[in-house]
Short mmCIF file of C-alpha atoms in Angstrom, two decimals:
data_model
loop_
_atom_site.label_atom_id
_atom_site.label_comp_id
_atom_site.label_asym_id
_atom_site.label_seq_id
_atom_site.Cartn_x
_atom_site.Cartn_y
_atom_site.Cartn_z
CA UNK L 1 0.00 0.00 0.00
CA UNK L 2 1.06 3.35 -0.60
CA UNK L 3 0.51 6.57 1.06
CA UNK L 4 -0.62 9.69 -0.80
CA UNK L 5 -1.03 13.36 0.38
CA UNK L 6 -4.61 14.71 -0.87
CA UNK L 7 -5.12 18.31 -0.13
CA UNK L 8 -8.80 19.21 -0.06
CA UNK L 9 -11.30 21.85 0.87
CA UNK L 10 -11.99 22.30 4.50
CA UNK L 11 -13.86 25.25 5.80
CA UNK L 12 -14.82 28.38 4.05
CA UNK L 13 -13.74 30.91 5.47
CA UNK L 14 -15.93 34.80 6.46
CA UNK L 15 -14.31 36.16 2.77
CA UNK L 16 -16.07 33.24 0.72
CA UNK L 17 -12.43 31.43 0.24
CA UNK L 18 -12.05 27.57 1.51
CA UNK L 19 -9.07 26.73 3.72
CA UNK L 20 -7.62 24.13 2.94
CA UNK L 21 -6.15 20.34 4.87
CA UNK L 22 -4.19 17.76 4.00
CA UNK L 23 -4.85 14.25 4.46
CA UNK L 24 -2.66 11.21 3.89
CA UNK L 25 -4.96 8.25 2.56
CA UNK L 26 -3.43 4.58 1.91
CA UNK L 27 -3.42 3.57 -2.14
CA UNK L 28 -3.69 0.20 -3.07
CA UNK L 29 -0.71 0.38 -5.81
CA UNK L 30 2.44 -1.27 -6.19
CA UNK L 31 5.40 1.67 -7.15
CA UNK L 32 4.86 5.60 -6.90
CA UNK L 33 2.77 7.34 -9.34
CA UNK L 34 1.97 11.10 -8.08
CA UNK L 35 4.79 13.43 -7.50
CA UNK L 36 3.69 15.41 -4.94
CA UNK L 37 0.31 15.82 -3.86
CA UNK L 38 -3.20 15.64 -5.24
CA UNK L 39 -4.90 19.00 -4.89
CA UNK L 40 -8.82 19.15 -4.94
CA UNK L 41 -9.88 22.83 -5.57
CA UNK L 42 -13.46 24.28 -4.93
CA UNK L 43 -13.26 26.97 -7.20
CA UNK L 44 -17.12 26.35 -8.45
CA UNK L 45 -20.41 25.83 -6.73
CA UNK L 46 -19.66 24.12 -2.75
CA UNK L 47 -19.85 20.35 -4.21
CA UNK L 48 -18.29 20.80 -7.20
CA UNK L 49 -14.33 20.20 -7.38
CA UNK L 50 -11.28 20.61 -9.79
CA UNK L 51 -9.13 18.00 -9.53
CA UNK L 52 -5.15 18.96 -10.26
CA UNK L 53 -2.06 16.33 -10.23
CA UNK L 54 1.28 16.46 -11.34
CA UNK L 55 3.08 13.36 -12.42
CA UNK L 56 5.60 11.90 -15.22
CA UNK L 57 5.69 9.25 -17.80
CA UNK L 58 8.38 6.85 -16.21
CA UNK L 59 6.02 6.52 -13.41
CA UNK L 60 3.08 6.03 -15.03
CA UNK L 61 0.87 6.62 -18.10
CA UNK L 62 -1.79 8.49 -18.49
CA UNK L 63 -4.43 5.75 -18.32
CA UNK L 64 -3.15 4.19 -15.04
CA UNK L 65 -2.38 7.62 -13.36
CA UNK L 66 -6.41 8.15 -13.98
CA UNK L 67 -6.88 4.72 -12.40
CA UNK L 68 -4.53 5.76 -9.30
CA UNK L 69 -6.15 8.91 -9.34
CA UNK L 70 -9.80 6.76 -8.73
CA UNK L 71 -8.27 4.93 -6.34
CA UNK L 72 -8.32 7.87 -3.70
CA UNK L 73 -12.31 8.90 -4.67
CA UNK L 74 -15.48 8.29 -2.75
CA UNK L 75 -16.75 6.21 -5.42
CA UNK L 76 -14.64 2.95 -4.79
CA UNK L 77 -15.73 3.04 -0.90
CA UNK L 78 -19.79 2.68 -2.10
CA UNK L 79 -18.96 0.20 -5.16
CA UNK L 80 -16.47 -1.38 -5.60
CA UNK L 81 -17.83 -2.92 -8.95
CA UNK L 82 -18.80 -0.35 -10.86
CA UNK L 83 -16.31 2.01 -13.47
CA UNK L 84 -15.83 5.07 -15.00
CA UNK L 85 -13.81 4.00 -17.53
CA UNK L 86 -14.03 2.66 -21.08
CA UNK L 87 -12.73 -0.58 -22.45
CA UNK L 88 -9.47 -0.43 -24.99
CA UNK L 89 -8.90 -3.20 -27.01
CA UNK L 90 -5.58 -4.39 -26.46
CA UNK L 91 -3.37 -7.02 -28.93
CA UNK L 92 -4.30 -11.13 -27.81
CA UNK L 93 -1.54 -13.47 -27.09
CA UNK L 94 -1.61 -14.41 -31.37
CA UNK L 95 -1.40 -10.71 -31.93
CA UNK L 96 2.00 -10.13 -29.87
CA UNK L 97 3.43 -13.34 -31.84
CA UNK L 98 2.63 -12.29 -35.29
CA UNK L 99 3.89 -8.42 -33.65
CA UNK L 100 7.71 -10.03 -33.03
CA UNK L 101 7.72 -12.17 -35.80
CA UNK L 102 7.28 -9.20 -37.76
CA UNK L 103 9.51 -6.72 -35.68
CA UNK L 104 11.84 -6.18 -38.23
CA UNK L 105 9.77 -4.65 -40.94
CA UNK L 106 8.00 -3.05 -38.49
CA UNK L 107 11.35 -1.50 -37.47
CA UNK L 108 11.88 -0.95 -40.68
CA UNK L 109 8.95 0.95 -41.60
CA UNK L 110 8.60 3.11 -38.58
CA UNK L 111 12.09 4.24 -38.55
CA UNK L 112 11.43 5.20 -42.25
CA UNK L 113 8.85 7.26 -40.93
CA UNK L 114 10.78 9.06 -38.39
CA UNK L 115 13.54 9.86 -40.79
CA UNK L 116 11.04 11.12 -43.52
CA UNK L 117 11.23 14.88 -42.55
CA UNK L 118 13.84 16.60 -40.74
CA UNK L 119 13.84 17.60 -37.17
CA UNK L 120 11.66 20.63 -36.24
CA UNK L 121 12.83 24.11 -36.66
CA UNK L 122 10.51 26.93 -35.87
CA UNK L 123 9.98 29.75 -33.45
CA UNK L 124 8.84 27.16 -30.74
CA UNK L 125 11.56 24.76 -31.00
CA UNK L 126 14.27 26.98 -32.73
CA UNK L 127 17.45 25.11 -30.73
CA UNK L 128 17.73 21.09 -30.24
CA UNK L 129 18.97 21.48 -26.47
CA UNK L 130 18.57 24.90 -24.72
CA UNK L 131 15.75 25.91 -22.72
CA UNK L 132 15.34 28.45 -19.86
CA UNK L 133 14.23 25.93 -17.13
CA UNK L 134 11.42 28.24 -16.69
CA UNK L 135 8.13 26.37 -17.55
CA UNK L 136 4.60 28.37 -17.65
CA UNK L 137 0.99 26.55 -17.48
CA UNK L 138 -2.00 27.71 -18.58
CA UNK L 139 -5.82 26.42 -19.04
CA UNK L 140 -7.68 27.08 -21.84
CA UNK L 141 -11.69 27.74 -21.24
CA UNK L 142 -13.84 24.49 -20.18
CA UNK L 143 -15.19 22.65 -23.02
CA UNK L 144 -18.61 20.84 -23.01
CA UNK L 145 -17.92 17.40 -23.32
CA UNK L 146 -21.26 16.29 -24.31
CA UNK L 147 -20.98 19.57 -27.16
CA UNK L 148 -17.61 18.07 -28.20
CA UNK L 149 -19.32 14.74 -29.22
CA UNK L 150 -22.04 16.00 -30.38
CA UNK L 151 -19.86 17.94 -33.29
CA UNK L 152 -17.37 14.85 -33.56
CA UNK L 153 -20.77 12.62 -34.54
CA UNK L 154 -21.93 15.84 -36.88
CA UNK L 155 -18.38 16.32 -38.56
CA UNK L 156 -17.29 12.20 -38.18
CA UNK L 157 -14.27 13.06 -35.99
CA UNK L 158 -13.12 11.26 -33.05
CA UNK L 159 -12.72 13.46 -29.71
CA UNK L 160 -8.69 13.27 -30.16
CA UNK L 161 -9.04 14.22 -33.34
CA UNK L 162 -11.24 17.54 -32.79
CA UNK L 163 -8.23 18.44 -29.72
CA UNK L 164 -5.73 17.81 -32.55
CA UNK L 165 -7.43 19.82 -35.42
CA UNK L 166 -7.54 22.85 -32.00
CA UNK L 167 -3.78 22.52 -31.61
CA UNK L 168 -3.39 22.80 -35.25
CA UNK L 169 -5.39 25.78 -35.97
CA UNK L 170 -4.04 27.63 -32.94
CA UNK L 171 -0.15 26.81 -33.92
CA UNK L 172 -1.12 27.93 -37.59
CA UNK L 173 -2.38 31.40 -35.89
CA UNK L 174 0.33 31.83 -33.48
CA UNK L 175 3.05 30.93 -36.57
CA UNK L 176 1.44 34.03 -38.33
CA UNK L 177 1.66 36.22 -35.31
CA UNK L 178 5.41 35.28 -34.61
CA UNK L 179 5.68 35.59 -38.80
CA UNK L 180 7.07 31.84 -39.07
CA UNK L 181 6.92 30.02 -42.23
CA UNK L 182 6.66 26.85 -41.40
CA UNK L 183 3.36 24.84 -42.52
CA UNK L 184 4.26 21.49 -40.56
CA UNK L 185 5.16 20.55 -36.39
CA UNK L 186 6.64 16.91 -35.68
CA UNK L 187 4.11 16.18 -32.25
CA UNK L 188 4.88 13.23 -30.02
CA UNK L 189 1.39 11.37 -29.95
CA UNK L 190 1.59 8.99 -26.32
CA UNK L 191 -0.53 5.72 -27.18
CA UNK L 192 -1.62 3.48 -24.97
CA UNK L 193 -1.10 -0.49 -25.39
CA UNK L 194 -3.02 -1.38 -21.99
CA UNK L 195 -6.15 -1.11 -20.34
CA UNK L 196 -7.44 -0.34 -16.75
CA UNK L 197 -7.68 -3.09 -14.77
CA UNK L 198 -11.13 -2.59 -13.25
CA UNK L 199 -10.15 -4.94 -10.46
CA UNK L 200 -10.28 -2.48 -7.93
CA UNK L 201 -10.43 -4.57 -4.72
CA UNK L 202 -6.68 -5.65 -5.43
CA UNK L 203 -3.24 -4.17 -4.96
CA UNK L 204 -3.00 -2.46 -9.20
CA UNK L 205 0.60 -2.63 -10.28
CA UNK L 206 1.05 0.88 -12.38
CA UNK L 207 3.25 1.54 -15.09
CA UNK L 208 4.34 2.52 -18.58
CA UNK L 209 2.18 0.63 -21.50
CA UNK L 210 2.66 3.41 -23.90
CA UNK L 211 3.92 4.02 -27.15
CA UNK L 212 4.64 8.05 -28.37
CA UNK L 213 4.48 7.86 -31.95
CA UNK L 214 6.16 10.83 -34.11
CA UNK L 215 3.17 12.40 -36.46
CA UNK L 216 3.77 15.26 -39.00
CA UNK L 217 1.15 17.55 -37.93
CA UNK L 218 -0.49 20.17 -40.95
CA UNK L 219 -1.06 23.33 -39.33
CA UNK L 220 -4.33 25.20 -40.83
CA UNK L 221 -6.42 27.84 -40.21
CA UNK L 222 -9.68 26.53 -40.64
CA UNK L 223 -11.00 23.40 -37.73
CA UNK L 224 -12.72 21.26 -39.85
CA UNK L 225 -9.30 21.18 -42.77
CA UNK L 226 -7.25 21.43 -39.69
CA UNK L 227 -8.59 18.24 -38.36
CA UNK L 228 -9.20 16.17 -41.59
CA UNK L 229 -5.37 16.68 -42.37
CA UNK L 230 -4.33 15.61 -38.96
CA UNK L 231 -6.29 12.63 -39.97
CA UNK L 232 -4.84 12.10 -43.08
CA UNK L 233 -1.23 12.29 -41.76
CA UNK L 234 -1.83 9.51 -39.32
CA UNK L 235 -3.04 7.24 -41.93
CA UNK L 236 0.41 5.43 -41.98
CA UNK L 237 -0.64 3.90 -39.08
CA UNK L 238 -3.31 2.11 -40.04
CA UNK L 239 -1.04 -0.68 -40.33
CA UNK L 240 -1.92 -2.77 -37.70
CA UNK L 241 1.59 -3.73 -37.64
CA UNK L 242 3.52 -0.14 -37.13
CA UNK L 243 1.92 0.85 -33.52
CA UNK L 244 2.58 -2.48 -31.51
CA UNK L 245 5.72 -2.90 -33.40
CA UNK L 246 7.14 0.44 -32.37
CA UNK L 247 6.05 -0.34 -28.88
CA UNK L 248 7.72 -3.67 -28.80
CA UNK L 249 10.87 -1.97 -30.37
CA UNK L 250 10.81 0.35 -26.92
CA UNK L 251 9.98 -1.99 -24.36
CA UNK L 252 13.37 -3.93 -25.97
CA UNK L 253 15.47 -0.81 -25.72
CA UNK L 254 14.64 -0.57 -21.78
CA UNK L 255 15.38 -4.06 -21.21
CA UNK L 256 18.39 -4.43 -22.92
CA UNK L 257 20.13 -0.89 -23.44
CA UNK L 258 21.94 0.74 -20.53
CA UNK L 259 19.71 3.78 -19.12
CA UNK L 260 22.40 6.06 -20.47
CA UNK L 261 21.76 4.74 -23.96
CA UNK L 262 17.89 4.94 -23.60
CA UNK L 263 18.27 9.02 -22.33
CA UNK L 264 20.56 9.70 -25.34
CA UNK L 265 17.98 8.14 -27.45
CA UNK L 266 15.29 10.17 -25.54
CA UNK L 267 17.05 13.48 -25.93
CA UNK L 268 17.69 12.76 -30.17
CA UNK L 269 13.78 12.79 -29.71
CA UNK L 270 13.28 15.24 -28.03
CA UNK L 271 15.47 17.30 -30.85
CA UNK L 272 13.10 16.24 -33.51
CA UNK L 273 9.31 16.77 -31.68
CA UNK L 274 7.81 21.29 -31.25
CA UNK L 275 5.49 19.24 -28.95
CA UNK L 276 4.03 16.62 -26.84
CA UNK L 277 0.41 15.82 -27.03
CA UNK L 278 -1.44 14.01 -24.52
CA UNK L 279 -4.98 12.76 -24.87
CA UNK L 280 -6.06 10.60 -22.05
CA UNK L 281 -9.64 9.63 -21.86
CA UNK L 282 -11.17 10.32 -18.53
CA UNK L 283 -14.58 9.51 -16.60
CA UNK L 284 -17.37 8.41 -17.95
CA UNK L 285 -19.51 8.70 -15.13
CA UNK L 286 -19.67 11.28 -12.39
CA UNK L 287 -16.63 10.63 -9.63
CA UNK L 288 -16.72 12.59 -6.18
CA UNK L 289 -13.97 13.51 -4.19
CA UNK L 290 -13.61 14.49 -0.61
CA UNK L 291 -17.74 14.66 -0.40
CA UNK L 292 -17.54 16.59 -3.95
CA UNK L 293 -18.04 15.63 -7.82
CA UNK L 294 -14.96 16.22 -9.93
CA UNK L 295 -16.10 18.65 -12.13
CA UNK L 296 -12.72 18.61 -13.95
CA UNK L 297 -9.03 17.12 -13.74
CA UNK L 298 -5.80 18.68 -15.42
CA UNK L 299 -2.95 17.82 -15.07
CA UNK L 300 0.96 19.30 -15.24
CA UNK L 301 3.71 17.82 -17.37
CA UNK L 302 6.12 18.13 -20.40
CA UNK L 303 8.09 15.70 -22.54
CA UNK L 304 11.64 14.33 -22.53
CA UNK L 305 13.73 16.98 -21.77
CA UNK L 306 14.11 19.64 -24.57
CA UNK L 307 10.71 18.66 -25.42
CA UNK L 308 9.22 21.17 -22.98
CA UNK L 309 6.04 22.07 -24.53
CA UNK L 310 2.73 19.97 -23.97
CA UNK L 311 -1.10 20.36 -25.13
CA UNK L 312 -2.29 17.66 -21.80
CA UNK L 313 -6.27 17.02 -22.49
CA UNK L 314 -7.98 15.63 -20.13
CA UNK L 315 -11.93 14.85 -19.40
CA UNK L 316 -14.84 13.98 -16.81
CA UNK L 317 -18.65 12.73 -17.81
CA UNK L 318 -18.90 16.91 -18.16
CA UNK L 319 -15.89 18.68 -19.03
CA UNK L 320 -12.48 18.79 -20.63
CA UNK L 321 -9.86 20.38 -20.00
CA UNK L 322 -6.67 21.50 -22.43
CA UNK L 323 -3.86 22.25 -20.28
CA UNK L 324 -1.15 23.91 -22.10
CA UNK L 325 2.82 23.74 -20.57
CA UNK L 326 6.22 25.14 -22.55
CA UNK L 327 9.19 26.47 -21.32
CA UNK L 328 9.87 30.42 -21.99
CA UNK L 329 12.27 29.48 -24.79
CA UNK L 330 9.55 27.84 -26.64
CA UNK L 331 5.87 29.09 -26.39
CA UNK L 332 7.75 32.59 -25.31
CA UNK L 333 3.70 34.21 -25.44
CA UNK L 334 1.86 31.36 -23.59
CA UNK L 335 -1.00 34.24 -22.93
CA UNK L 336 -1.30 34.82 -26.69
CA UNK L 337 -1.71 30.96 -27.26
CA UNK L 338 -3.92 29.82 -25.20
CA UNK L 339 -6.16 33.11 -26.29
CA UNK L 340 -6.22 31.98 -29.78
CA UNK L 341 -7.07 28.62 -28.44
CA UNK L 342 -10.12 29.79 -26.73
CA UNK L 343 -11.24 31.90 -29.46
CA UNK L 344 -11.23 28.75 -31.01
CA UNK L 345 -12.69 27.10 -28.81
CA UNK L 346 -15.71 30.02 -28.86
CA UNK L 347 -15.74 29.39 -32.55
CA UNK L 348 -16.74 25.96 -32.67
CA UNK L 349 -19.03 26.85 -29.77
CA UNK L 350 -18.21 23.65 -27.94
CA UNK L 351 -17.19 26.01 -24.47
CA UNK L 352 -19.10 25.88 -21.44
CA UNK L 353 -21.59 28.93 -21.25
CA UNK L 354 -21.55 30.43 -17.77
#
């Protein structure tokens, strides 16, 4: 069992403002996941919460810090049975065997891919290595989940797709502010390979079941051409063989490479990606917290080293949340961003009316 620190809301205070106390609450997991703390904010009506965490890949991926992160909620102490979360399909025992037998042209073809253009050079990744060490974070406005779908089934686009075809509209308006030329971003795009173990009565081992895949990313003005490119550009992976293949090719490299090998191989990446993008599906169903429902969860975090900057999207039954993070040498107007990305957002009128 391990021990977490969950800050939550205690008492409001004569001036309208919660004070806040921390509590330390046993997790049944097997290897640290959370940084620091888990920090529940009441920042909307009395029992409505924001959940924030920080956290990094080599602990965990995205998928099993959200199963950590339901770990510590109410909802496990009245059911223990039910879920939040949606099923993945994940490769069968005959899947993984035809996947090695076939490693080498998978090899093959995604290292092809990742050679195919050259590494990024633009105004937010305009030097392989240096960065200021000073990393900024902000939110862009809530979006309706239930609106988001609703366009994805009117347009045919998946939910990553639509946060995807955002990012690429927004980078093609902030490249014209900044007067950059470039028409194309290399974005690291984290996949999962596992599930969540809906188990939740026993001890959950956590860990890494992720591939990042490297897509060339269209930048364009408009959503909807924005997002069909996107599309487009991942087609290459439709080969059923490219995705587990490249994920196999990984999980090699950690067990038989020394770690110094595997952070040199991490930093060449992290020369070639502007960005990191993160989609991690959240609740389905409404999850309280500390007496609360968890009206949101973001969450703080960049890429492998020089890869500071990261679009994070995360999501409840209600809302989601794009989280942007860059160090000053990259995004160097994070304000400027993340306004075109609402005004975006307004556009497609997909934002939570207040």
């Amino acid at each position: 069992m391990e021990e977490c620190l969950l800050i939550v809301p205690d008492v409001k205070g004569d001036d309208g403002v919660f004070d806040y106390m921390a509590q330390r609450k046993k997790v049944a997991l097997e290897g640290e996941v959370f940084d620091s703390a888990i920090i529940v904010f009441s920042d909307y009506a009395p029992n409505e919460f924001c959940i924030c965490i920080t956290g990094h890949h080599v602990k965990a991926d995205g998928l099993q810090t959200m199963r950590a992160l339901y770990l510590l909620s109410d909802n496990l102490e009245r059911d223990k049975n039910s879920s939040p979360f949606s099923k993945l399909k994940t490769p069968s025992l005959t899947n993984w065997i035809m996947i090695l037998l076939t490693l080498p042209y998978s090899v093959f073809m995604n290292l092809s891919h990742y050679f195919e253009r050259p590494f990024d050079r633009n105004c937010i990744k305009n030097h392989p290595h240096f960065m200021t060490g000073r990393l900024r974070a902000r939110n862009a406005l809530e979006i309706s989940t239930e609106a988001a779908r609703n366009l994805c089934k009117n347009q045919g686009f998946k939910l990553s797709e639509l946060t995807a075809g955002l990012v690429s509209q927004t980078l093609s308006q902030y490249f014209e502010e900044k007067g950059e030329q470039a028409r194309h971003v290399t974005v690291s795009l984290p996949v999962s390979m596992g599930n969540i173990d809906t188990n939740f009565g026993a001890t959950a081992k956590l860990g890494n079941c992720f591939v990042s895949l490297s897509a060339y990313m269209p930048l364009d003005s408009d959503l909807t051409q924005a997002t069909l490119k996107h599309r487009k550009s991942l087609s290459i992976f439709d080969n059923k063989l490219m995705v587990p293949g490249m994920y196999a090719l990984i999980y090699l490299q950690n067990l038989l490479l020394s770690r110094h090998l595997v952070q040199g191989i991490l930093r060449e990446a992290g020369k070639k990606h502007s960005l990191l993008l993160s989609y991690i599906p959240g609740f389905l169903a409404p999850v309280h917290f500390a007496g609360g429902r968890a009206r949101k969860v973001f969450g703080f975090g960049v890429g492998a080293g020089n890869m500071a900057t990261a679009v994070l999207v995360m999501s409840t039954s209600e809302v989601m949340q794009l989280s942007v993070n860059s160090d000053e040498s990259q995004i160097e107007d994070i304000d400027l961003f993340v306004r075109l990305l609402d005004k975006n957002i307004r556009k497609a009128n997909i934002h939570i009316k207040k």
